[in-house]
GROMACS .gro file of C-alpha atoms in nm:
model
  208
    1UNK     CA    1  -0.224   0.059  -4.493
    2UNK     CA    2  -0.549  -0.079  -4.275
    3UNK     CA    3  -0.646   0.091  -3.986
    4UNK     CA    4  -0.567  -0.232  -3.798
    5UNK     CA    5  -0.180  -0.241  -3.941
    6UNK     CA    6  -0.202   0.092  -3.820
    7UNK     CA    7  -0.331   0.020  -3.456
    8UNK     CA    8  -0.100  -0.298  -3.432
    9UNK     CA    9   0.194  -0.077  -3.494
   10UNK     CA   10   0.076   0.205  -3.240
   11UNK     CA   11   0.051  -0.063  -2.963
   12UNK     CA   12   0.358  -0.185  -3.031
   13UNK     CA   13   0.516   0.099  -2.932
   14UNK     CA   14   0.281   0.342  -2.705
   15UNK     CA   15   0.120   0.189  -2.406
   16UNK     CA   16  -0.098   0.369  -2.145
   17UNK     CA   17   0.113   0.458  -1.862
   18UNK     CA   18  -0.086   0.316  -1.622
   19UNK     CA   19   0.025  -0.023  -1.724
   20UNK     CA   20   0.407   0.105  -1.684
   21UNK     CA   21   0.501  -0.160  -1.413
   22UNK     CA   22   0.355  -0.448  -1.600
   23UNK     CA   23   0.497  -0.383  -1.938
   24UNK     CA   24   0.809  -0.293  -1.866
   25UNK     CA   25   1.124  -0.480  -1.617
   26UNK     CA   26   1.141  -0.133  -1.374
   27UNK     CA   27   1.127  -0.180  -1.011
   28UNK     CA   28   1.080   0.133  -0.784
   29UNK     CA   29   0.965  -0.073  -0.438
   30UNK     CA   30   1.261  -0.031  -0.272
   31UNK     CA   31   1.174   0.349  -0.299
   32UNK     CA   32   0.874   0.458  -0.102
   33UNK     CA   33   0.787   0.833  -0.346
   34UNK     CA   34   0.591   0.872  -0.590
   35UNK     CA   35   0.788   0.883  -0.943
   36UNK     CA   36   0.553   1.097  -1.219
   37UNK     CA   37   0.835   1.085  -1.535
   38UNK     CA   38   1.093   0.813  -1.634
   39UNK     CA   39   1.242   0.862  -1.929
   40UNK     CA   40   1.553   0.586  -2.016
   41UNK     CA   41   1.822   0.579  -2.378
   42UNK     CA   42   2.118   0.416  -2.417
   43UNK     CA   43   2.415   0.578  -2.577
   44UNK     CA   44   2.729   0.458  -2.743
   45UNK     CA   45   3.037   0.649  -2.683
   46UNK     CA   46   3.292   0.709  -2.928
   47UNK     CA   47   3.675   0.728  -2.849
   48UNK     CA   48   4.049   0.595  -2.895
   49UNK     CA   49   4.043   0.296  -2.653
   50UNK     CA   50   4.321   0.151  -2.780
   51UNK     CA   51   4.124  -0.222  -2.818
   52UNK     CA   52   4.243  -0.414  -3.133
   53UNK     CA   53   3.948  -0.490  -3.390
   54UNK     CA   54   3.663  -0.262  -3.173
   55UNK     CA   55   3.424  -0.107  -3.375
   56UNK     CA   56   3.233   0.217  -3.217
   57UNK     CA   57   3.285   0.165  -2.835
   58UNK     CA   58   3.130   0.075  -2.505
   59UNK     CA   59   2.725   0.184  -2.448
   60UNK     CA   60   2.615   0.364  -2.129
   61UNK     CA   61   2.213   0.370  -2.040
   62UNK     CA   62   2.097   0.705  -1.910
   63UNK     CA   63   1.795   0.704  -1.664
   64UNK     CA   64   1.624   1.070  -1.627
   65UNK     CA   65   1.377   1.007  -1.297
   66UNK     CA   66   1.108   1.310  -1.162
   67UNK     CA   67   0.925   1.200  -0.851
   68UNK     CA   68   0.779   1.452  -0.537
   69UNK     CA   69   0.999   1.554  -0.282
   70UNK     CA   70   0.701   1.486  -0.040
   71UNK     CA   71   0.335   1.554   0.005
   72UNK     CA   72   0.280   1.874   0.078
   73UNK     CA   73   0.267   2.179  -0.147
   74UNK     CA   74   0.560   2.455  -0.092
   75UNK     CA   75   0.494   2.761   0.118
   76UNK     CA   76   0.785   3.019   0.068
   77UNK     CA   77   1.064   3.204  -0.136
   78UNK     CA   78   1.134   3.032  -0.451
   79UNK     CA   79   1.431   2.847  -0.515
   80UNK     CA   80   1.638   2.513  -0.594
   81UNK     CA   81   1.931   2.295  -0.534
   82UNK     CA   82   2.201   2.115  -0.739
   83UNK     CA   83   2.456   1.893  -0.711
   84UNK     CA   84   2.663   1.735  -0.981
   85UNK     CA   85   2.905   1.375  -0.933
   86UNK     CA   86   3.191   1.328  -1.023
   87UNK     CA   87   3.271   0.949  -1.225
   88UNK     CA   88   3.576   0.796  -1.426
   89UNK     CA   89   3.497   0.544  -1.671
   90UNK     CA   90   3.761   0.313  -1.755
   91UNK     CA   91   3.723  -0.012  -2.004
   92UNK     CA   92   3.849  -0.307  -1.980
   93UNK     CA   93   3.927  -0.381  -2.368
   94UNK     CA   94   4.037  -0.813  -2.322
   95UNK     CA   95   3.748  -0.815  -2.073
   96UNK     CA   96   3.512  -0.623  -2.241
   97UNK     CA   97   3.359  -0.438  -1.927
   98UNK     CA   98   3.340  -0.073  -1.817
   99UNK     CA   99   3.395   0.111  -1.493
  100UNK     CA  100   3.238   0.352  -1.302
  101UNK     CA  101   3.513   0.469  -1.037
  102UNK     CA  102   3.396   0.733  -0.813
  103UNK     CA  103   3.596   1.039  -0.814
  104UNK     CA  104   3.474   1.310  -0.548
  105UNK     CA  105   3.207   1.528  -0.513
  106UNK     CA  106   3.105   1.773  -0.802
  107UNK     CA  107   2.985   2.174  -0.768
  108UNK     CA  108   2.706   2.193  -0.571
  109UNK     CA  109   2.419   2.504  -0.526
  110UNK     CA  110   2.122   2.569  -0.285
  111UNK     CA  111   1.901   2.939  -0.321
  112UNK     CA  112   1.610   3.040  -0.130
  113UNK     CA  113   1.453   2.810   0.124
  114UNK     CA  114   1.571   2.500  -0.060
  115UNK     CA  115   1.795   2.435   0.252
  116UNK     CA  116   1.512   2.290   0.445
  117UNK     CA  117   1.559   2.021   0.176
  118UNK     CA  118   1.897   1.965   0.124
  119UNK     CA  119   2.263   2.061   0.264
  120UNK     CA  120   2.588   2.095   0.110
  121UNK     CA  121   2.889   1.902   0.246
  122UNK     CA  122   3.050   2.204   0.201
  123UNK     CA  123   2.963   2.606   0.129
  124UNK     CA  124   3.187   2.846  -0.015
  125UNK     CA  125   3.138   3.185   0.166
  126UNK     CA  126   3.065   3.416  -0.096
  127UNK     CA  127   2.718   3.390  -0.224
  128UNK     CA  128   2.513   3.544  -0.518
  129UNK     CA  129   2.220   3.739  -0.598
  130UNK     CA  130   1.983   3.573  -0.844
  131UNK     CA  131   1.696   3.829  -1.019
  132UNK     CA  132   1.391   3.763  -1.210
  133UNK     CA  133   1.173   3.980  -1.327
  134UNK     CA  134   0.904   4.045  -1.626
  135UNK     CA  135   0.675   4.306  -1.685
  136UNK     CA  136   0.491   4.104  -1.901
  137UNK     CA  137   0.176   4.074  -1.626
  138UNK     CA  138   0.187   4.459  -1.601
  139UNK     CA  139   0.382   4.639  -1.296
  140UNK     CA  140   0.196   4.494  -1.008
  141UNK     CA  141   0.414   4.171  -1.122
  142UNK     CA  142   0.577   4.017  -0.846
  143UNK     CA  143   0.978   4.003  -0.894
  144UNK     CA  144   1.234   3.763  -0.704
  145UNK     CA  145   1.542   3.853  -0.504
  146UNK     CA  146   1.715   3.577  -0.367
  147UNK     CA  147   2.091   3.429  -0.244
  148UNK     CA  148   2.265   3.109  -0.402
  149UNK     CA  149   2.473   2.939  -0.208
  150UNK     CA  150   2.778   2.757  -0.380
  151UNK     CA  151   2.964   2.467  -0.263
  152UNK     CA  152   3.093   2.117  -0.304
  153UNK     CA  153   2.894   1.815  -0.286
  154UNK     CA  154   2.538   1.765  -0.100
  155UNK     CA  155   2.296   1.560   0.113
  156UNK     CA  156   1.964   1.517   0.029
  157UNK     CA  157   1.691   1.304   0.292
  158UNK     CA  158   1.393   1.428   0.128
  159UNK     CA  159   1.214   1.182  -0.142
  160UNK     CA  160   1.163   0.946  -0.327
  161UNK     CA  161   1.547   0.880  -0.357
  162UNK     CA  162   1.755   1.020  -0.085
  163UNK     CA  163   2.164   0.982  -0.125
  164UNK     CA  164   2.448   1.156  -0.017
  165UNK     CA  165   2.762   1.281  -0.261
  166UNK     CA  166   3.036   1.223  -0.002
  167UNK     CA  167   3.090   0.878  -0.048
  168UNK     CA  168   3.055   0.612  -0.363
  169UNK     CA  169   2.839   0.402  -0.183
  170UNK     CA  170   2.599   0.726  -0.089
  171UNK     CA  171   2.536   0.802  -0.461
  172UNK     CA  172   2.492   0.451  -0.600
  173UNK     CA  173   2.175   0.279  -0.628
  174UNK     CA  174   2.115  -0.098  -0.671
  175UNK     CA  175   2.012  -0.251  -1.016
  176UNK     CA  176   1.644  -0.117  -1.129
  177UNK     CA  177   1.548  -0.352  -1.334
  178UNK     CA  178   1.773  -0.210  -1.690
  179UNK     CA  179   2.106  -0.315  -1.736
  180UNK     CA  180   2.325  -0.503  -1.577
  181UNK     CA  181   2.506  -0.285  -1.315
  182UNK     CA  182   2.444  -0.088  -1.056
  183UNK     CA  183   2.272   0.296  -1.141
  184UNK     CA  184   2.549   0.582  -1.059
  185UNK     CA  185   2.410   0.965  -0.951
  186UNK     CA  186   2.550   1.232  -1.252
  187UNK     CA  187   2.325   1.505  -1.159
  188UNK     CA  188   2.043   1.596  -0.917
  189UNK     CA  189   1.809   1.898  -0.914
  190UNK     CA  190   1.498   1.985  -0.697
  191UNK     CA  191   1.265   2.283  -0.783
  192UNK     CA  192   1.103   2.446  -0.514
  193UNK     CA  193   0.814   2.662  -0.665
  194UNK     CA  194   0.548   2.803  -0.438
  195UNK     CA  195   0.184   2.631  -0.411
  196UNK     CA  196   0.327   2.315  -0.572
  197UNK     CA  197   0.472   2.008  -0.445
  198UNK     CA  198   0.846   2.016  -0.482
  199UNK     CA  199   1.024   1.777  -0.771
  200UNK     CA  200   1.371   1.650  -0.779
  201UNK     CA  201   1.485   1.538  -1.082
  202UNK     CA  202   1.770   1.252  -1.098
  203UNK     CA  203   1.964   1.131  -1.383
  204UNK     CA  204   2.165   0.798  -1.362
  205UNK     CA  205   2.408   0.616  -1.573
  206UNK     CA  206   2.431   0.231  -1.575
  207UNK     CA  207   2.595  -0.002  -1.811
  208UNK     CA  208   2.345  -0.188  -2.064
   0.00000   0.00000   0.00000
């Protein structure tokens, strides 16, 4: 095989990133962050629909977003936040078309001084103690003590995508650019780590 087969077959494939918005159908511009990872797969899913003459099932696309929760770099405790939604999907077998009904708020957690980022719609009162520690760096190593808060739900007005779990409407984002429906919040996390600008991480699900 030539070393131009090979090339064609490489740029096929793997692009530089900084052509990302004009090789692929993605729009971010009704988000004002900065995203730095997108990573997107489509799935089939595999069940007992009860369709006459289906083979496999329905696909779902999966869209895994990172982007800075703001500007500046942390200053304080370590910690994070997490919220999970809660979604039915039902399929239509004579219509062929899935679903997405919203079904409440999912567990939700905030430790440290990730509460200056988010909220929870609502906190359970007992709250934990989470430890880590390694001596790995020698004994001058630097431990952490802190609380996690549990609870249902959250609110989140940080960046790039701000939403809010207590409604459908607050955790459902218009069309992208993939697909052909609108993209519905599964899970949300936001790292808070000292000397670093804060990520959130999102991952949607949106039918092909």
């Amino acid at each position: 095989m030539t070393k131009e087969v090979l090339h064609s077959m490489a740029s096929s494939c793997c692009k530089l990133v900084g052509n990302f918005y004009d090789e692929t159908t993605f729009d971010f511009s009704q988000f004002g962050g900065c995203f730095i990872s997108v990573n997107n797969d489509i799935n089939t899913e595999y069940n007992d629909y009860s369709c006459e003459d289906m083979l496999g099932g329905y696909s779902v696309g999966s869209l895994n977003l990172a982007g800075y929760a703001g500007t500046d770099a942390y200053i304080g405790c370590p910690g994070s936040a997490s919220v999970q939604v809660l979604w039915l999907r039902k399929y239509d077998c004579e219509n062929d078309k899935l679903y997405f009904i919203y079904a409440g708020e999912g567990r939700s957690s905030v430790s440290g001084d990730a509460e200056k980022y988010v909220s929870l719609n609502k906190e359970f009162p007992n709250k934990t103690s989470i430890i880590s520690a390694s001596s790995q760096s020698g004994p001058n190593s630097i431990f952490i003590d802190i609380e996690q808060t549990e609870g249902i739900g959250m609110a989140y007005n940080v960046g790039p995508i701000s939403f809010d779990t207590s409604s459908e409407a607050g955790c459902t984002l218009d069309n992208m650019g993939m697909g052909t429906s609108a993209y519905y919040l599964q899970n949300f996390r936001v790292e808070l780590v000292p000397g670093s600008i804060p990520v959130a991480n999102y991952t949607f699900a949106y039918i092909p």
